[in-house]
Structure formats: structure tokens, C-alpha cells
Coordinates of C-alpha atoms in Angstrom, one line a residue:
M1 CA 27.1 -5.9 17.0
I2 CA 24.7 -3.0 17.6
E3 CA 26.0 0.4 16.6
N4 CA 26.4 2.9 19.4
L5 CA 24.2 5.7 18.1
S6 CA 23.1 8.8 19.9
P7 CA 19.4 8.8 21.2
T8 CA 18.4 11.3 18.5
K9 CA 20.0 9.3 15.7
H10 CA 18.2 6.2 16.9
K11 CA 14.9 8.2 16.9
V12 CA 15.6 9.2 13.3
L13 CA 16.0 5.5 12.3
E14 CA 12.9 4.5 14.3
A15 CA 10.8 7.3 12.7
L16 CA 11.9 6.3 9.2
A17 CA 10.9 2.7 9.9
K18 CA 7.5 3.9 10.9
Y19 CA 6.8 6.6 8.3
R20 CA 9.2 5.5 5.5
Y21 CA 9.9 9.0 3.9
M22 CA 10.3 12.2 6.0
T23 CA 11.4 15.8 5.8
V24 CA 13.1 17.8 8.6
K25 CA 9.7 19.4 9.4
Q26 CA 8.2 15.9 9.8
F27 CA 11.0 14.7 12.1
I28 CA 10.2 17.7 14.2
L29 CA 6.4 17.1 14.0
A30 CA 7.1 13.5 15.1
G31 CA 9.0 14.7 18.1
V32 CA 12.5 13.5 17.0
S33 CA 14.1 16.9 17.8
E34 CA 13.0 20.5 18.3
S35 CA 15.9 22.1 16.3
P36 CA 16.1 21.8 12.5
Q37 CA 19.7 23.1 12.6
Y38 CA 20.8 20.4 15.0
L39 CA 19.0 17.7 13.0
N40 CA 20.6 18.8 9.8
R41 CA 24.1 19.3 11.0
E42 CA 24.6 16.8 13.9
V43 CA 22.2 14.0 13.1
L44 CA 21.1 13.6 9.5
K45 CA 24.3 14.6 7.7
P46 CA 26.5 12.0 9.6
L47 CA 23.9 9.3 8.9
Y48 CA 23.8 9.8 5.1
E49 CA 27.4 11.0 4.4
R50 CA 29.1 8.0 5.9
T51 CA 31.7 6.6 3.4
R52 CA 30.7 3.0 4.4
G53 CA 27.4 1.7 5.7
K54 CA 25.1 4.7 5.1
L55 CA 22.1 4.3 7.4
I56 CA 19.8 6.7 5.6
E57 CA 19.4 8.1 2.1
C58 CA 18.9 11.8 1.3
A59 CA 17.1 12.8 -1.9
K60 CA 17.3 16.4 -3.0
L61 CA 14.3 16.9 -5.3
G62 CA 15.0 20.3 -6.5
F63 CA 12.9 23.2 -7.8
E64 CA 9.3 23.0 -9.1
P65 CA 7.9 26.1 -11.0
G66 CA 5.2 27.8 -9.0
R67 CA 6.0 26.0 -5.8
G68 CA 9.7 26.6 -5.2
V69 CA 12.4 24.3 -3.8
K70 CA 11.2 21.0 -2.4
P71 CA 12.9 20.1 1.0
P72 CA 15.2 17.1 1.1
V73 CA 13.5 13.7 1.8
Y74 CA 15.1 11.0 3.9
C75 CA 14.5 7.2 4.0
L76 CA 16.2 4.1 5.5
T77 CA 18.8 2.2 3.6
K78 CA 19.2 -1.6 3.8
H79 CA 22.0 -1.1 6.4
G80 CA 19.8 1.3 8.4
A81 CA 17.0 -1.3 8.4
H82 CA 19.5 -3.9 9.8
I83 CA 20.4 -1.5 12.6
V84 CA 16.8 -0.9 13.5
A85 CA 16.2 -4.7 13.5
E86 CA 19.1 -5.2 15.8
Y87 CA 17.7 -2.6 18.3
E88 CA 14.2 -4.0 18.0
R89 CA 15.4 -7.7 18.2
C90 CA 13.5 -8.7 15.1
E91 CA 14.2 -9.9 11.6
V92 CA 15.3 -7.3 9.1
A93 CA 12.4 -8.4 6.9
D94 CA 10.1 -6.9 9.5
I95 CA 11.6 -3.5 9.1
P96 CA 10.1 -1.7 6.0
Y97 CA 12.3 0.4 3.8
P98 CA 12.2 1.4 0.1
R99 CA 14.0 -1.6 -1.4
G100 CA 14.1 0.0 -4.8
G101 CA 15.6 3.2 -3.4
M102 CA 13.9 6.6 -3.2
Q103 CA 11.1 7.0 -5.6
Y104 CA 9.3 10.2 -4.5
A105 CA 9.6 13.2 -6.8
R106 CA 6.3 13.0 -8.7
D107 CA 4.3 12.1 -5.6
F108 CA 6.0 14.6 -3.3
Y109 CA 3.1 16.9 -2.2
H110 CA 0.5 14.1 -1.8
R111 CA 2.9 11.9 0.2
E112 CA 4.0 14.8 2.3
A113 CA 0.4 15.5 3.3
Y114 CA -0.3 11.8 3.9
I115 CA 2.7 11.4 6.2
D116 CA 1.8 14.6 8.1
A117 CA -1.7 13.2 8.6
L118 CA -0.3 9.9 9.8
I119 CA 2.0 11.6 12.4
L120 CA -0.9 13.7 13.6
F121 CA -3.2 10.6 13.8
H122 CA -0.6 8.8 16.0
H123 CA -0.3 11.9 18.3
W124 CA -4.1 11.8 18.7
I125 CA -4.1 8.1 19.4
E126 CA -1.5 8.5 22.1
Q127 CA -3.3 11.4 23.7
A128 CA -6.6 9.5 23.7
G129 CA -5.0 6.4 25.2
G130 CA -5.7 4.3 22.2
T131 CA -3.9 1.6 20.3
V132 CA -2.9 1.1 16.6
F133 CA -2.9 -2.6 15.9
S134 CA -1.9 -2.5 12.3
E135 CA -1.4 -0.1 9.4
K136 CA -0.8 -0.3 5.6
H137 CA 0.3 2.5 3.3
Y138 CA -0.1 2.9 -0.4
F139 CA 3.6 3.3 -1.0
D140 CA 4.4 0.0 0.5
T141 CA 4.2 -2.9 -2.0
K142 CA 4.0 -6.7 -2.0
G143 CA 5.2 -9.0 -4.7
S144 CA 8.0 -8.4 -7.2
N145 CA 7.8 -7.9 -10.9
R146 CA 11.3 -9.3 -11.3
K147 CA 10.3 -12.5 -9.5
G148 CA 7.1 -13.0 -11.6
T149 CA 4.7 -11.9 -8.9
Q150 CA 3.1 -8.5 -9.8
S151 CA 4.1 -5.7 -7.4
R152 CA 1.0 -4.1 -5.9
A153 CA 0.3 -1.6 -3.2
E154 CA -0.3 -3.2 0.2
T155 CA -3.6 -1.2 0.5
R156 CA -5.1 -2.6 -2.7
L157 CA -8.6 -4.0 -2.1
T158 CA -9.9 -6.6 -4.5
L159 CA -13.6 -5.9 -5.1
K160 CA -16.2 -7.7 -7.3
D161 CA -15.5 -6.6 -10.8
N162 CA -13.3 -3.7 -9.5
F163 CA -10.4 -2.8 -7.2
L164 CA -9.6 0.1 -4.9
V165 CA -6.3 1.4 -3.6
P166 CA -6.8 3.7 -0.6
D167 CA -3.9 5.8 0.6
G168 CA -4.0 4.2 4.0
L169 CA -5.6 1.4 6.0
T170 CA -5.5 1.2 9.8
D171 CA -6.9 -1.0 12.6
F172 CA -7.2 1.0 15.8
E173 CA -8.9 1.2 19.1
V174 CA -10.0 4.3 21.1
G175 CA -12.4 4.5 24.0
G176 CA -12.9 0.7 24.0
K177 CA -14.1 0.7 20.3
R178 CA -11.9 -1.2 17.8
R179 CA -12.4 0.1 14.3
P180 CA -10.8 -0.6 10.9
A181 CA -10.6 2.5 8.7
A182 CA -9.5 3.8 5.3
L183 CA -7.8 7.1 4.7
E184 CA -7.8 9.1 1.5
V185 CA -5.7 12.3 1.1
H186 CA -6.8 14.6 -1.7
N187 CA -4.3 17.2 -2.8
H188 CA -5.7 18.0 -6.3
T189 CA -8.5 20.4 -7.1
D190 CA -11.0 18.2 -8.9
P191 CA -13.9 17.3 -6.5
K192 CA -15.4 15.0 -9.1
R193 CA -12.3 12.8 -9.2
C194 CA -12.2 12.7 -5.3
T195 CA -15.9 11.8 -5.1
K196 CA -15.5 8.9 -7.6
Q197 CA -12.7 7.5 -5.4
L198 CA -14.9 7.8 -2.3
E199 CA -17.9 6.2 -4.1
K200 CA -15.7 3.0 -4.5
H201 CA -15.4 2.9 -0.7
M202 CA -19.2 2.4 -0.5
L203 CA -18.8 -0.8 -2.5
A204 CA -15.8 -1.8 -0.4
I205 CA -17.8 -1.4 2.8
R206 CA -20.7 -3.5 1.4
Q207 CA -18.1 -6.2 0.7
Q208 CA -16.4 -5.8 4.1
A209 CA -13.1 -5.5 2.2
V210 CA -11.2 -3.3 4.7
A211 CA -12.3 -5.3 7.7
G212 CA -11.3 -8.5 5.8
I213 CA -7.7 -7.2 5.4
F214 CA -7.4 -7.2 9.2
G215 CA -9.1 -10.5 9.7
Q216 CA -12.4 -8.9 10.8
T217 CA -15.9 -8.7 9.6
G218 CA -18.3 -5.8 9.2
G219 CA -17.8 -2.2 8.0
N220 CA -15.2 0.4 8.4
L221 CA -14.7 4.1 8.8
V222 CA -13.6 6.3 5.9
F223 CA -11.5 9.4 6.4
S224 CA -11.4 12.0 3.6
L225 CA -8.7 14.5 4.2
T226 CA -8.0 17.5 1.8
T227 CA -5.2 20.0 1.6
S228 CA -7.7 22.9 1.4
R229 CA -10.9 23.7 3.2
S230 CA -12.8 24.7 0.0
L231 CA -12.0 21.3 -1.6
A232 CA -13.4 19.5 1.5
E233 CA -16.6 21.5 1.3
R234 CA -17.1 20.7 -2.4
I235 CA -16.4 17.0 -1.9
R236 CA -18.9 16.9 1.0
A237 CA -21.6 18.6 -1.2
R238 CA -21.0 16.1 -4.0
M239 CA -21.1 13.1 -1.7
L240 CA -24.5 14.2 -0.4
E241 CA -25.8 13.9 -4.0
V242 CA -24.5 10.4 -4.5
P243 CA -27.4 7.9 -4.7
G244 CA -27.5 5.7 -1.6
F245 CA -24.9 7.7 0.3
S246 CA -27.4 8.6 3.1
H247 CA -27.0 5.0 4.4
F248 CA -23.2 5.6 4.7
L249 CA -23.4 9.1 6.2
P250 CA -22.3 8.0 9.7
I251 CA -19.3 6.1 8.3
F252 CA -17.6 8.9 6.3
R253 CA -15.6 11.7 8.0
F254 CA -14.2 14.8 6.3
A255 CA -11.6 17.3 7.2
C256 CA -8.9 19.6 5.9
L257 CA -5.2 19.3 6.9
E258 CA -5.1 22.8 8.4
D259 CA -7.9 21.9 10.9
V260 CA -6.4 18.5 11.6
R261 CA -3.1 20.2 12.5
A262 CA -5.0 22.5 15.0
D263 CA -7.1 19.8 16.7
Y264 CA -7.2 16.3 15.2
G265 CA -10.0 15.0 17.3
A266 CA -12.3 18.0 16.7
A267 CA -11.5 18.6 13.0
W268 CA -13.7 15.9 11.5
V269 CA -17.3 16.4 10.3
F270 CA -19.9 14.3 8.5
A271 CA -20.9 15.2 4.9
D272 CA -23.7 17.3 6.2
G273 CA -21.3 19.5 8.2
K274 CA -22.2 18.2 11.6
P275 CA -19.3 17.3 14.0
A276 CA -18.1 13.7 13.7
P277 CA -16.6 12.5 17.0
L278 CA -13.8 10.0 16.6
A279 CA -14.0 8.5 20.1

């Protein structure tokens, strides 16, 4: 029997099935509610404080020196996934949730930036009249160590003599153009390390690895998103010095999170700084 939940509580469960881990600010960014006070008091608290059948889990990650108190993070429980499956009339196996429980603390700021970017991408797709056909995220895994099959990120790409784990993979269509794409979110300060990761994408494009994940052939776009404008500029400068990168210049897009929040579609540039239209 389907639980009789309020529309906002149902939106919370749907959002967590879509984005996996969310803070109150991210629920608001995703359009679940406009009031953080209402969300905290009337929606989230009743969902995770239930004595039986909790629908969501709340993790309080505490204080980090130099950064302050991290906001609570929410995710679906197994019971919550069952409720979403009932509403969506699908199998519970089709509803992703962290089966090993919340594992977030050391990856908080990177994952927060990634999920912000994902929400903003979906807003842009909707406004542009586009479609997202499929997505994969680095924090979703396949396989099980306990069952003898190694647990690996769903975004892992097997390359010749190497492998690559992008933060995100997506197959989307805008303006009549269907494009597979990879997303990397950089929240550390070492442009050399970021560039090394992006260089692997050149190899992945040659081997059609991202397109192959989605049952397609050909190349893919690569989105490099940073949490600071200065880091984006340093990564772009380094990429222009990579041997052979000139052939990939039209494929790579660069932006910082601040600009993406202001205008997703207009935020992206090529490595040489020229505007990089997405549609």
C-alpha cells in the first residue's frame, strides 16, 4: 500500500532518488521548497525521525577546521526507495540509494559541488527543451566485494592499458543534437593534477569509451568545472600546452561553478577562452 505523503515529502524522496545525497540548500536549488525552515521542521525531520520505517537518513558531519560546520546531508533508506518504487510503479532495484549507508564525510565538498552542477545542468536542459536519456555518477557502484565481484564506480571507463573514472557521464539531447558527455568537477588547487585527469579523456575519446557506455559510437564532450575561476584559468592554460590537444579543442568546455550558477548555458568557454555554446 502506497503511503499517503504530502506533495513536498514526495518531492524530497524523488529528489534523493535522482541526486542521491542532498543538503537543504540543494533541495531548495532543485525546487523542492522555497523555505529552509519549513523543509527542516515539517518535511525532513518527520521523514528521518520516524520510530519505524525511516524513509530518509540524516548525517550530521560536524565541524572542519578552517571551513566551519558542514550542513546535514540526507539520502534515501531502503524503505524510502520502496516508497519511491511504489509511486513510480517500478522495481525497487531501479531506485538507487546508498545500500551501504551514508559514506560522505571525506568527499563532502567535492560531492556538494558535483550535485550542485548536476541540478543546474537539469535546470538548463529543461529550459532549453532538451532531454537527458541516461546518467551515471561516480558515487554509484556496480558489483559487490562481499559477493566476489569487485565493486567499481559506474562511471569507470576501461581503456587500453589504463582506466578512467570521470565524476559524471551523461547522454543528452538539446537543439536536435544528441551528445554523450563526461563531467569532471575540480575542487582542489593543483592544476597539474586536474590536467593529468583531463589528458586521460583525450585517450578515452580516441577509444570512443564514453559513447560506448551508452551504446553509441564516436566522440563525446568533456566538461571541466572548477570551484574557483582562477583554477579554471590555470587548467585552461595548461591544457593548451598538452601535445595534440589542439585536435580536441572543440570538444572540451571549461567553467567555474560561480559562473554556472549565474547562467549555465553562457558560462562555458573553450581552452582558448572563446565562448563555447552548448546548444
